[in-house]
Tab-separated table of C-alpha atoms in Angstrom:
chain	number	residue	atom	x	y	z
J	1	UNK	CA	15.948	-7.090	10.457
J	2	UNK	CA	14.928	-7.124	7.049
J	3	UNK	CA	16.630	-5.043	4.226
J	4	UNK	CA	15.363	-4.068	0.904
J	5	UNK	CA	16.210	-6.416	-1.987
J	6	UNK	CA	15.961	-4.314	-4.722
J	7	UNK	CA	18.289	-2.362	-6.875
J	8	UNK	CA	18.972	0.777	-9.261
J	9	UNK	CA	19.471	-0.190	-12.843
J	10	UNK	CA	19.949	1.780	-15.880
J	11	UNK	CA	17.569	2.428	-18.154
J	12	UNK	CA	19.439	0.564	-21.366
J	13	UNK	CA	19.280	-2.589	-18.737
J	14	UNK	CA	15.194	-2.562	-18.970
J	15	UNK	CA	14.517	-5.410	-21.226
J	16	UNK	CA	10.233	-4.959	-20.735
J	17	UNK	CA	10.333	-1.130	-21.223
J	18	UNK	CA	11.943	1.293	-23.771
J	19	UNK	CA	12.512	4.897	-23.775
J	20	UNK	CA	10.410	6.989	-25.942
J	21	UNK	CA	9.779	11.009	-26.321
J	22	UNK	CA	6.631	10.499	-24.134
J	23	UNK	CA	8.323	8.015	-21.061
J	24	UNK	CA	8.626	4.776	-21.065
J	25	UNK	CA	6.925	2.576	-22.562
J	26	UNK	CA	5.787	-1.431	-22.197
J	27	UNK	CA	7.140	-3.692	-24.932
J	28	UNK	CA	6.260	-6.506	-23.374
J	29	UNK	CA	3.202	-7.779	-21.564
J	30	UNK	CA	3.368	-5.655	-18.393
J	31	UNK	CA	0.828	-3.617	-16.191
J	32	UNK	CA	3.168	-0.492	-15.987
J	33	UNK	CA	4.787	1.912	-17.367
J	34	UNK	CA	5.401	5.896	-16.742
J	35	UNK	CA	4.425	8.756	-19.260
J	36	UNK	CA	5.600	12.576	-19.165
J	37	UNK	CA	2.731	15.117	-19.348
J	38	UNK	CA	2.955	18.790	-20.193
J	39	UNK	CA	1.507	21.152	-17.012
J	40	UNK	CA	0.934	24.543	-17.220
J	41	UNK	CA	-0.030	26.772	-13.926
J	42	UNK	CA	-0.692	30.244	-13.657
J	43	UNK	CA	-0.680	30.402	-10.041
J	44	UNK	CA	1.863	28.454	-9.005
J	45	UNK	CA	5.738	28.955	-8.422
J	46	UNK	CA	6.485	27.464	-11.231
J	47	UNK	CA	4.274	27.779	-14.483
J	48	UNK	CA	5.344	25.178	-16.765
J	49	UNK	CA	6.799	21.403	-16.147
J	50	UNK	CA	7.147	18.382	-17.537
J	51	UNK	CA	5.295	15.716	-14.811
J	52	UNK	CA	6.353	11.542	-14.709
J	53	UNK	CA	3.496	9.860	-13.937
J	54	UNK	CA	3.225	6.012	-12.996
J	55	UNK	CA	1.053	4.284	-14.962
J	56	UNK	CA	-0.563	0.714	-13.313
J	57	UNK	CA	-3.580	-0.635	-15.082
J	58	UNK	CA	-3.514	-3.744	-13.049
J	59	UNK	CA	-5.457	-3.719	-10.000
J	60	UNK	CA	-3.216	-3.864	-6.433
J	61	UNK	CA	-4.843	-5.435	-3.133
J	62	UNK	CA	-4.484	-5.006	0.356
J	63	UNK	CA	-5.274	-7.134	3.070
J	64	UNK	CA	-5.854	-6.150	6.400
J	65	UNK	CA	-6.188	-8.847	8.792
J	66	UNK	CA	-8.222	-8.445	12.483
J	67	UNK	CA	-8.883	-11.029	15.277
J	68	UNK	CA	-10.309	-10.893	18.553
J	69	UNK	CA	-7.860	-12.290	21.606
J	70	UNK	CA	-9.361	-12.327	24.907
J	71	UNK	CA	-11.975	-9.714	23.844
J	72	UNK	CA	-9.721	-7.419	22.591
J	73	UNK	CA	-9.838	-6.419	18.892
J	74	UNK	CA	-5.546	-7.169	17.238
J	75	UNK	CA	-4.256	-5.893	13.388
J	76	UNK	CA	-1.899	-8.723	11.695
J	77	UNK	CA	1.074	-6.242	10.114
J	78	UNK	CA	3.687	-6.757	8.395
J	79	UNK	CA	7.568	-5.210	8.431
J	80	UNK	CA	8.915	-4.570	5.224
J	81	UNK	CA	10.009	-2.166	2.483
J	82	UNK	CA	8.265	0.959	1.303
J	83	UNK	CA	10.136	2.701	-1.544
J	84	UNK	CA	10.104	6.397	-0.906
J	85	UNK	CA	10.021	5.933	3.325
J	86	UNK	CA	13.201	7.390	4.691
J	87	UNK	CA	13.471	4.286	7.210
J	88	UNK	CA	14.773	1.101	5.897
J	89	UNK	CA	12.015	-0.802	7.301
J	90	UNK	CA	8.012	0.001	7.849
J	91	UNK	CA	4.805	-1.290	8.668
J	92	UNK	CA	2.633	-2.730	6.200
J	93	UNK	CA	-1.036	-4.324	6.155
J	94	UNK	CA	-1.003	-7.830	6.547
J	95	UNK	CA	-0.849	-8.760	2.716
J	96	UNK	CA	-0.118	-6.165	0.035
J	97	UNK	CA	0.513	-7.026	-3.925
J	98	UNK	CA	0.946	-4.330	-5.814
J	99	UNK	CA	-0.672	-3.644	-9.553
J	100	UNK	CA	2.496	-4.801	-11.471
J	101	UNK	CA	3.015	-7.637	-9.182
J	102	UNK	CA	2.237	-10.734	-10.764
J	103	UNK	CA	2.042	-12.803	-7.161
J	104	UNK	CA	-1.170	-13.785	-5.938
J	105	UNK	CA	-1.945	-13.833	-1.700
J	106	UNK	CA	-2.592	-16.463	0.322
J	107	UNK	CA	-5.777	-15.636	1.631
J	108	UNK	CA	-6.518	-17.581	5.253
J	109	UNK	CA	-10.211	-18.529	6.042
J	110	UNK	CA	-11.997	-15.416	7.932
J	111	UNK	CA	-14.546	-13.229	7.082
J	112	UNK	CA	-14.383	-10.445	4.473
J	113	UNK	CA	-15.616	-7.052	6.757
J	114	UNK	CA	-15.093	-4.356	4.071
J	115	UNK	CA	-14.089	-5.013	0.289
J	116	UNK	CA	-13.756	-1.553	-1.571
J	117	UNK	CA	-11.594	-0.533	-4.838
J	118	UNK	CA	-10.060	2.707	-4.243
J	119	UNK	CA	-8.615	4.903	-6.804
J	120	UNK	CA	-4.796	6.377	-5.573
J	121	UNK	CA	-4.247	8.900	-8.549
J	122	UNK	CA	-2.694	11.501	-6.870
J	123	UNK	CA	0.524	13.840	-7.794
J	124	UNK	CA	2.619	10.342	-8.866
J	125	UNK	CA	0.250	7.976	-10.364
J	126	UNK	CA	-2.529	7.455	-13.085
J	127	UNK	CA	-5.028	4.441	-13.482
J	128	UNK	CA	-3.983	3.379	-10.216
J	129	UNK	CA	-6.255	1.090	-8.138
J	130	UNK	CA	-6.307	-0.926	-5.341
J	131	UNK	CA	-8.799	-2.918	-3.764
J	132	UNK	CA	-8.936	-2.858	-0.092
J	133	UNK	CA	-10.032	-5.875	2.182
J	134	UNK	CA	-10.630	-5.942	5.812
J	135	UNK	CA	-10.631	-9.959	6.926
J	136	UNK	CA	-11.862	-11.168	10.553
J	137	UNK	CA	-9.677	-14.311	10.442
J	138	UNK	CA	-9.277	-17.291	13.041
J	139	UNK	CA	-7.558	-16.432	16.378
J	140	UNK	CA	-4.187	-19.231	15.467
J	141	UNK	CA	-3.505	-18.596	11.925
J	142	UNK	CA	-0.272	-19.210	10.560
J	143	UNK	CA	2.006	-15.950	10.525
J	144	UNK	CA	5.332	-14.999	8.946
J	145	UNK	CA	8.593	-13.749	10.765
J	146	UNK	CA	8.045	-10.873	9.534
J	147	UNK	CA	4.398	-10.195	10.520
J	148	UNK	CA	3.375	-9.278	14.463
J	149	UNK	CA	-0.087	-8.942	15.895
J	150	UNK	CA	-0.377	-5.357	17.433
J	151	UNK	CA	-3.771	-4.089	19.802
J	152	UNK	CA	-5.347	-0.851	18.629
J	153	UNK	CA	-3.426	1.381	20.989
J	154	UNK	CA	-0.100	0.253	19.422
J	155	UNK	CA	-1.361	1.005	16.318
J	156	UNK	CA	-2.873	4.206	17.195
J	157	UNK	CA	0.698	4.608	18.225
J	158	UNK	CA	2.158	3.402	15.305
J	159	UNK	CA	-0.226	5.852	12.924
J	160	UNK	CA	0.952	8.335	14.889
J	161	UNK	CA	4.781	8.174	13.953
J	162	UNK	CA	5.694	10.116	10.671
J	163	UNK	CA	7.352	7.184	7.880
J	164	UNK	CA	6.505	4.388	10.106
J	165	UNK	CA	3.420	3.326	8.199
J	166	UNK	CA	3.021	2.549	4.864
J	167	UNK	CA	0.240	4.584	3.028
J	168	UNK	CA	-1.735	1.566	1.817
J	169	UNK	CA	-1.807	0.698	5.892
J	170	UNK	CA	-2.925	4.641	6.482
J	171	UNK	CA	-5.886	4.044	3.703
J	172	UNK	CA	-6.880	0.925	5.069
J	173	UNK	CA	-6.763	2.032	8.490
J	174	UNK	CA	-9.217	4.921	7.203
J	175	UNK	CA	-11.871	2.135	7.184
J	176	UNK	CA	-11.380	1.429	11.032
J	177	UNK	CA	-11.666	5.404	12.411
J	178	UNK	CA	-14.838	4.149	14.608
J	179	UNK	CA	-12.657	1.754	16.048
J	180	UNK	CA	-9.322	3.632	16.331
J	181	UNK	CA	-11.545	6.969	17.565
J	182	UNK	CA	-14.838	5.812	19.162
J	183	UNK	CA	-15.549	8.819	21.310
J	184	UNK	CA	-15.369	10.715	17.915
J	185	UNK	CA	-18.490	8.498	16.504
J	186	UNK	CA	-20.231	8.264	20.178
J	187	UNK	CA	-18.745	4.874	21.115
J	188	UNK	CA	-17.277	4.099	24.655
């Protein structure tokens, strides 16, 4: 089983960032940082509020690796931590480094099948992006204990469980609908 690492600390224990009147702020060379803007709404339930929003201006990626095994079409994931999952443990794609990350992945030999950036401002972040690969790799690469080859029913199956998936495995798995759905784009 593996168990999240990470810890709360206070804010005075931040030796990168420093609070300011607008969030807080990079001081040193970092990719992050989170800023408070002003919303006003006139037709929601509330019409005022002060919004945190997560600044990355570094650029994540996620890998999504695929092989074929006797014909049949597996997903390398990976079990980890999601921050924000009510589980203590979830699936993830194959590789993932996020923006502020300063790691670099270990990329096997395969094919690249889709490279896209995607955007993932939403409610939470701003200048957020990610860039999204989909690898067809060699049928014996070197895993990690922590990484298990699934077909595309269990990972139907998987998608289909609420907090079980990460979301950057839900938006990569958005590239693969024709194969997770094929009657839906006339495919047997």
């Amino acid at each position: 089983k593996h168990q999240n690492s990470g810890s709360l600390v206070s804010l005075k224990e931040l030796s990168k960032w420093q609070l300011s009147d607008d969030g807080i702020d990079a001081i040193a060379d970092v990719p992050t940082s989170v800023k408070l803007y002003s919303i006003t709404c006139t037709n929601r339930e509330v019409a005022y509020w002060i919004q945190p929003l997560f600044l990355c201006k570094g650029m994540g990626l996620v890998l999504l690796y695929q092989r074929i095994t006797n014909g049949q079409q597996e997903f390398l994931l990976k079990i980890g931590q999601e921050f924000g999952v009510s589980r203590s443990n979830v699936y993830l794609p194959s590789e993932l480094v996020y923006p502020e990350e300063e790691k670099k992945a270990t990329l096997p030999k395969g094919e690249v099948l889709v490279d896209l950036i995607q955007s993932e401002e939403g409610g939470r972040f701003l200048q957020n992006e990610n860039r999204y690969q989909l690898i067809q790799v060699d049928k014996d690469i070197d895993i990690d204990d922590n990484q298990i080859w699934v077909s595309v029913a269990e990972f139907k199956t998987l998608l289909a469980t609420s907090n079980l998936v990460s979301i950057q495995l839900r938006c990569i798995a958005s590239l693969l609908l024709s194969t997770l759905n094929p009657l839906l784009w006339g495919k047997k």
